[in-house]
mmCIF file of C-alpha atoms in Angstrom:
data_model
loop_
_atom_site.group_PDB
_atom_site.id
_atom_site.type_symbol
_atom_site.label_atom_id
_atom_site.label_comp_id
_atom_site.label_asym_id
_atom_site.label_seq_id
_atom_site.Cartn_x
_atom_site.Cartn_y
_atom_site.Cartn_z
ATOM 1 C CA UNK A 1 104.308 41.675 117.577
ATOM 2 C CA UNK A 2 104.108 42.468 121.337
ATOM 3 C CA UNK A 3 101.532 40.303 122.411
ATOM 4 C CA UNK A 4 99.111 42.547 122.796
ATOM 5 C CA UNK A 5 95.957 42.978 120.432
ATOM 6 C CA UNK A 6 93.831 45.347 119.739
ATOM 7 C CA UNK A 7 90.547 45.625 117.667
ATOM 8 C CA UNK A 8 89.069 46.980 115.859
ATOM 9 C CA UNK A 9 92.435 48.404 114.304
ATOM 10 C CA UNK A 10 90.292 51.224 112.677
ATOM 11 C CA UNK A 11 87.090 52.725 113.635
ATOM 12 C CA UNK A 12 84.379 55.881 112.365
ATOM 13 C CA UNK A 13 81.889 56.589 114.239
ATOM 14 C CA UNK A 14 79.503 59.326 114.296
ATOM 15 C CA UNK A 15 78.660 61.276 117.459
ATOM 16 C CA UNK A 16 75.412 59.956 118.811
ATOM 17 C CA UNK A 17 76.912 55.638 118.592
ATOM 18 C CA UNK A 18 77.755 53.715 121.294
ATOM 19 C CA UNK A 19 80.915 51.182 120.508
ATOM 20 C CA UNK A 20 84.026 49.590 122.564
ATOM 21 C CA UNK A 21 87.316 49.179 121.934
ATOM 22 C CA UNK A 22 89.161 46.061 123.087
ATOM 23 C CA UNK A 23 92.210 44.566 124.258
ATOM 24 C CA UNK A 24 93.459 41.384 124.813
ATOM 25 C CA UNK A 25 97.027 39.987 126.513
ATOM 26 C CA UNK A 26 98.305 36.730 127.490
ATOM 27 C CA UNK A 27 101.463 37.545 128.522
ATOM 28 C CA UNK A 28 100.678 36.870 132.264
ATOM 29 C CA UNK A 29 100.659 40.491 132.977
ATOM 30 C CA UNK A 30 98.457 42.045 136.002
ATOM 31 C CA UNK A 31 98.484 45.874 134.499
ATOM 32 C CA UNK A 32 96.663 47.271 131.906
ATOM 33 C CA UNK A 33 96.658 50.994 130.457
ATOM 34 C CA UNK A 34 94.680 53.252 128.093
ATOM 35 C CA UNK A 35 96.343 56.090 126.069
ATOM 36 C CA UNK A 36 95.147 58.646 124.062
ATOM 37 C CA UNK A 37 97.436 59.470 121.211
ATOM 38 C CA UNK A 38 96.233 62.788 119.496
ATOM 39 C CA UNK A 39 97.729 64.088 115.999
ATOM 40 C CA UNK A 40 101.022 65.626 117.063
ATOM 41 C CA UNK A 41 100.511 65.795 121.042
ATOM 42 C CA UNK A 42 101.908 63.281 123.052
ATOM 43 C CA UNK A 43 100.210 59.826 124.288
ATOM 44 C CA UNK A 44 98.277 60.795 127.534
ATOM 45 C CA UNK A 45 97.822 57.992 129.862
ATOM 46 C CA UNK A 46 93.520 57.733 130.139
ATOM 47 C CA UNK A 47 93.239 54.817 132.610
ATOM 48 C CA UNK A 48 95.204 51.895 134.613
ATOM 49 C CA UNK A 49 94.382 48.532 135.795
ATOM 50 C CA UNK A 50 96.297 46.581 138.207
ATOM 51 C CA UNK A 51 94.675 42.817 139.112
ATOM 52 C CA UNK A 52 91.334 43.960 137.589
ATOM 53 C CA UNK A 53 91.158 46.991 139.896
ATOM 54 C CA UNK A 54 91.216 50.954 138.381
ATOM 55 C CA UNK A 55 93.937 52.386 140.122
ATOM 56 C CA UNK A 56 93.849 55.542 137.566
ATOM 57 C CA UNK A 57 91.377 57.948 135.716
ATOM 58 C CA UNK A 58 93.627 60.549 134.678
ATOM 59 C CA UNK A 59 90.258 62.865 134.452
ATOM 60 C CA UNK A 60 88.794 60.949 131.764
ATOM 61 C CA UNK A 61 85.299 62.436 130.720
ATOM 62 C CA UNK A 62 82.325 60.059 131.456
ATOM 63 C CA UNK A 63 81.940 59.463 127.541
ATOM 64 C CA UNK A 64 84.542 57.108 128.021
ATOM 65 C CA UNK A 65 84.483 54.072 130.125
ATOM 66 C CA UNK A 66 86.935 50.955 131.015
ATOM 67 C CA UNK A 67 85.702 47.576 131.669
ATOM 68 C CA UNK A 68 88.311 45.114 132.961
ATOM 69 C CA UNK A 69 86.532 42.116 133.764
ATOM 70 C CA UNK A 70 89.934 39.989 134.031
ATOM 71 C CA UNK A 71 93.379 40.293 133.350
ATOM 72 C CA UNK A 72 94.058 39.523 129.760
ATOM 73 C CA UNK A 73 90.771 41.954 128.301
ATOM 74 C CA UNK A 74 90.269 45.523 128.714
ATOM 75 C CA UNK A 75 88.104 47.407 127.114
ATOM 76 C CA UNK A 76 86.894 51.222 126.170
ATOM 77 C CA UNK A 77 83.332 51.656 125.811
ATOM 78 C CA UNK A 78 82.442 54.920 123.805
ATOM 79 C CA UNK A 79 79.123 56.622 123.950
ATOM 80 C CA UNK A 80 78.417 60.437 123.068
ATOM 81 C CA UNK A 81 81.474 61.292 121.420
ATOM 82 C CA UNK A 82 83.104 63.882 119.977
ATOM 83 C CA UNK A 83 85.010 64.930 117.107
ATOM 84 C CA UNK A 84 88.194 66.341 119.115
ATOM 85 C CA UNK A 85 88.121 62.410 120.646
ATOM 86 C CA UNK A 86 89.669 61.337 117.439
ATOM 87 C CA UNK A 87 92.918 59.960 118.050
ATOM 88 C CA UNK A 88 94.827 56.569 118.132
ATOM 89 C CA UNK A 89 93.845 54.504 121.709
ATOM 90 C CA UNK A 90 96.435 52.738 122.600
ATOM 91 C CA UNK A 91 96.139 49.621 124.948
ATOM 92 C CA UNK A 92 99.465 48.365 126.892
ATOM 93 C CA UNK A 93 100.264 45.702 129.582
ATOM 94 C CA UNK A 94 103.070 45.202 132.105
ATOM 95 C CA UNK A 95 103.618 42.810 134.155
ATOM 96 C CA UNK A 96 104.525 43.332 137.710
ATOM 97 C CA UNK A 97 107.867 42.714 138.336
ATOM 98 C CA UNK A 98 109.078 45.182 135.290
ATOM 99 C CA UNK A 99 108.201 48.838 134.306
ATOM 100 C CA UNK A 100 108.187 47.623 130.786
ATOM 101 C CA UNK A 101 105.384 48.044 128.894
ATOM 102 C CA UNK A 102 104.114 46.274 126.117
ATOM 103 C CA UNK A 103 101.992 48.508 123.289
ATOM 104 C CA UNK A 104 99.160 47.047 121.678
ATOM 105 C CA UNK A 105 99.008 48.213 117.698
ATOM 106 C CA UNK A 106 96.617 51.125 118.465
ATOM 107 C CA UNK A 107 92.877 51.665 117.259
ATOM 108 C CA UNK A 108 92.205 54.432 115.118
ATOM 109 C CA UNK A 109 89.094 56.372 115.764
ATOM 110 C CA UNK A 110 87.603 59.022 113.291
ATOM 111 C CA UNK A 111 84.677 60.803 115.158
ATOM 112 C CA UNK A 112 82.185 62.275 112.735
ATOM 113 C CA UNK B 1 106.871 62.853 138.230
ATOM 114 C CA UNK B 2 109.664 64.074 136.998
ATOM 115 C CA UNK B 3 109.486 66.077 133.808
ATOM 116 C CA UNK B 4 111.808 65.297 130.962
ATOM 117 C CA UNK B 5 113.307 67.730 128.257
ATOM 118 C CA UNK B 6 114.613 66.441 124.945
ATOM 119 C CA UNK B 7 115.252 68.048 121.148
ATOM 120 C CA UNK B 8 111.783 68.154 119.025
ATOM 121 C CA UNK B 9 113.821 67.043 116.116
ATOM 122 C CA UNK B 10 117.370 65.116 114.923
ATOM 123 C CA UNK B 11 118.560 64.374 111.341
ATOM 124 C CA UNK B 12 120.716 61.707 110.346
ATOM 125 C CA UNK B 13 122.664 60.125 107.786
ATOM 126 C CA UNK B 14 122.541 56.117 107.433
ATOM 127 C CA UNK B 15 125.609 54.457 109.206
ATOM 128 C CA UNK B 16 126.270 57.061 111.537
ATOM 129 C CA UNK B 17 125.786 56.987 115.258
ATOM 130 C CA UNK B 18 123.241 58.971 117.230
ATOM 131 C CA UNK B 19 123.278 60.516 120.620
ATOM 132 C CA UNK B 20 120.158 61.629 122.109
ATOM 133 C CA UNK B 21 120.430 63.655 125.197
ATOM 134 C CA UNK B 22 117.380 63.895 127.587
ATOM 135 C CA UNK B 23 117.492 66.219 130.969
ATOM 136 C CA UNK B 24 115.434 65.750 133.658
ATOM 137 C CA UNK B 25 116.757 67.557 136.558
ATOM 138 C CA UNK B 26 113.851 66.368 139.200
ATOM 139 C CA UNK B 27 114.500 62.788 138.936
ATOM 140 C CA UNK B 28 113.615 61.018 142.179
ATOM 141 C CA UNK B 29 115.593 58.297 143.915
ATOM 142 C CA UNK B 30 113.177 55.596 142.811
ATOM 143 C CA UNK B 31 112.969 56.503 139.462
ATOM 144 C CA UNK B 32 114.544 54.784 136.051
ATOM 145 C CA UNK B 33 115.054 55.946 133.043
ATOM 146 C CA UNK B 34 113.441 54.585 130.282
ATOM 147 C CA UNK B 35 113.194 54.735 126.482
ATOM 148 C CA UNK B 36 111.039 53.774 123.887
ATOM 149 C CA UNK B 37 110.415 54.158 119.900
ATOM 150 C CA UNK B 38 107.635 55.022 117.933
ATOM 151 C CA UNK B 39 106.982 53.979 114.475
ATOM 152 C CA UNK B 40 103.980 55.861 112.975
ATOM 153 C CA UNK B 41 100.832 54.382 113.900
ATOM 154 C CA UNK B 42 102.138 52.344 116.166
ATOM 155 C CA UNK B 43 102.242 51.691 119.713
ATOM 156 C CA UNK B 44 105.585 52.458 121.603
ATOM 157 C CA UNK B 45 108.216 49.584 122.112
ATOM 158 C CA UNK B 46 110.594 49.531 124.823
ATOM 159 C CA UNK B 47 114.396 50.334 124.039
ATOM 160 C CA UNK B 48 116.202 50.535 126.840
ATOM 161 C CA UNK B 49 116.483 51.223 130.761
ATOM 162 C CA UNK B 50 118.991 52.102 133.140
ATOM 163 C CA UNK B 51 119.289 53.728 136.433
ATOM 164 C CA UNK B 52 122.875 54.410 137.042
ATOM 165 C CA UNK B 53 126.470 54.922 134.481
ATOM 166 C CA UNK B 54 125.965 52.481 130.867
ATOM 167 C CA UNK B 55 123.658 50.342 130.184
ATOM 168 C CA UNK B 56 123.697 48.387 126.807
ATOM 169 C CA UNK B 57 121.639 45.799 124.807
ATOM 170 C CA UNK B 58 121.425 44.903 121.204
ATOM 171 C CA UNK B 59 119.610 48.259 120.205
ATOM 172 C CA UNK B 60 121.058 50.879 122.029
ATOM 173 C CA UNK B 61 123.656 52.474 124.480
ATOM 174 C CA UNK B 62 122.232 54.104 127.544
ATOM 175 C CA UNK B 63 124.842 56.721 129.191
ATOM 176 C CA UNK B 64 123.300 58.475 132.595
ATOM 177 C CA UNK B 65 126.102 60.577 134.667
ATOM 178 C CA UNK B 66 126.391 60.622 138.137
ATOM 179 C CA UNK B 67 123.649 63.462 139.324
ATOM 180 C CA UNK B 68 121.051 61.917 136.983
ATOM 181 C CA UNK B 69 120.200 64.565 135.970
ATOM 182 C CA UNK B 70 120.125 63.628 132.085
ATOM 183 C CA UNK B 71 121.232 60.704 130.335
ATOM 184 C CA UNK B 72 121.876 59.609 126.282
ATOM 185 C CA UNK B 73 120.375 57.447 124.143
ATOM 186 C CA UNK B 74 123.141 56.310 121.973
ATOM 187 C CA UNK B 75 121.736 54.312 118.366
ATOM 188 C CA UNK B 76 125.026 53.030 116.649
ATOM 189 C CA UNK B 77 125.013 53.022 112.979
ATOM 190 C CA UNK B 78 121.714 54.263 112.436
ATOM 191 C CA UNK B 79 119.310 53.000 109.222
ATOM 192 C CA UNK B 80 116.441 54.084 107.674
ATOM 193 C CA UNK B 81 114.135 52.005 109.485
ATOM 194 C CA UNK B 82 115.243 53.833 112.868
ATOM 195 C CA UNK B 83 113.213 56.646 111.742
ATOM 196 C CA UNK B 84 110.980 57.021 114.134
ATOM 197 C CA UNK B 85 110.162 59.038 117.566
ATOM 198 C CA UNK B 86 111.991 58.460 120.627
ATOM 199 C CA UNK B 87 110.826 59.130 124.201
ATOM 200 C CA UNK B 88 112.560 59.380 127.315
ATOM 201 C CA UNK B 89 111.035 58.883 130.435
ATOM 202 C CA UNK B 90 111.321 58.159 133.984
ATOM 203 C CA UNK B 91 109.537 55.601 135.446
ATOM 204 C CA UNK B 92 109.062 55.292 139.512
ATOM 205 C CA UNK B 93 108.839 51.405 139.779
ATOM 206 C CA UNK B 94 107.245 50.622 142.956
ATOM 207 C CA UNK B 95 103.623 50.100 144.565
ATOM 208 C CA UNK B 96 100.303 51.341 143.040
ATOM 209 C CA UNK B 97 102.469 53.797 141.217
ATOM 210 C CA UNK B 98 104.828 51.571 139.140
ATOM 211 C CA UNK B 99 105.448 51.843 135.607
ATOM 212 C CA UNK B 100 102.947 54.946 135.003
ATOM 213 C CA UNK B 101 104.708 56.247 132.233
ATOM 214 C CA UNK B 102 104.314 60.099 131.195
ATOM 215 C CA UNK B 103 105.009 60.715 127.779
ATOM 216 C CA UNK B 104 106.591 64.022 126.668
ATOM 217 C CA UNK B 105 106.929 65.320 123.116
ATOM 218 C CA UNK B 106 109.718 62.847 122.216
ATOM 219 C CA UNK B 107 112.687 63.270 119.534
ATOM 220 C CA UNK B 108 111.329 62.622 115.896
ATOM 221 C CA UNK B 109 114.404 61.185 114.554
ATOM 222 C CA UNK B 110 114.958 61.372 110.583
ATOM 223 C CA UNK B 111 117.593 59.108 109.116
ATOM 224 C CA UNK B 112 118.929 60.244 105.345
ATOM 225 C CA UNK B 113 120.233 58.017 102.826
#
């Protein structure tokens, strides 16, 4: 248990839905990160928040989109997906004084 | 960012003790180095950081020579439940860029009975 949450913890979706993924900390921390975890690649950072603010889109396509509307939530809103996005999402948090970061559980998304 | 080289792959038997050696020959001045484990389908926990000589906690041994240039992730007396993948990475901390972390293929780590 990091303190970090994630949900849902497993999602399918076909290609044409719209959903969002979220995460939640309240750890105090003012950074927040997506990752994309793909079956044997490694986790590729997707997006990071510092004190609400995206500093990073690591050339995210448009079919995915952050929402941070405070420091303990971020979220991944998926529209018009497809089925190479499957993958485990990853949410972490760090707070600002550390380079540790603290791992949320993952989402798994199936993309039919 | 520096970009960090490791073994795909490391057996081991239960009880021993496990060195893993990393290289990353462009480490910056401002950078640590950081590891973390990976249980499947999980998220990535923290292990261990250091910038300079040993650095040790209750999980692990952290041994980075004097260029930097590499360091070793030392597990004493291994179990099963270390099984896992390990990553080694270096982390600028500092300003807008602190604490991106770039992942690289990581160590899958097998311990035997």
């Amino acid at each position: 248990e990091t303190g970090v949450t994630q949900t849902p913890r497993h999602l399918v979706m076909g290609m044409t839905n719209k959903k969002s993924l979220k995460c939640e900390q309240h750890l105090g921390h003012n950074a927040m990160y997506w990752y994309k975890q793909s079956a044997k690649k490694p986790l590729e950072l997707m997006f990071v928040y510092n004190f609400k603010e995206q500093t990073e889109n690591n050339s995210v396509p448009s079919r995915f989109s952050p929402e941070c509307p405070n420091s303990s939530h971020l979220f991944l809103h998926l529209h018009t997906l497809q089925p190479e996005d499957s993958a485990l999402y990853l949410c972490a948090s760090r707070r600002d004084s550390s380079n540790e970061q603290f791992f949320g559980p993952g989402t798994r998304l199936t993309v039919l | 960012l520096a970009k960090t080289t490791q073994p795909i792959s490391m057996d081991s038997y239960e009880g021993q003790e496990v060195n893993i050696t990393c290289s990353h020959n462009n480490i910056a001045t401002n950078d640590y180095i950081t590891w973390y484990q990976q249980f499947p389908s999980q998220g990535p926990r923290f292990i261990i950081q250091g910038y300079k000589t040993k650095v040790t906690n209750e999980v692990a041994s952290l041994f980075i020579p004097a260029d930097r240039k590499s360091s070793t992730l030392s597990l004493p007396r291994v179990s099963l439940s270390d099984t896992a993948v390990y990553y080694c990475l270096v982390v600028f901390l500092g300003g807008n860029q602190g604490g991106k972390l770039i992942f690289g293929q990581g160590t899958e780590l097998s311990v035997k009975p």
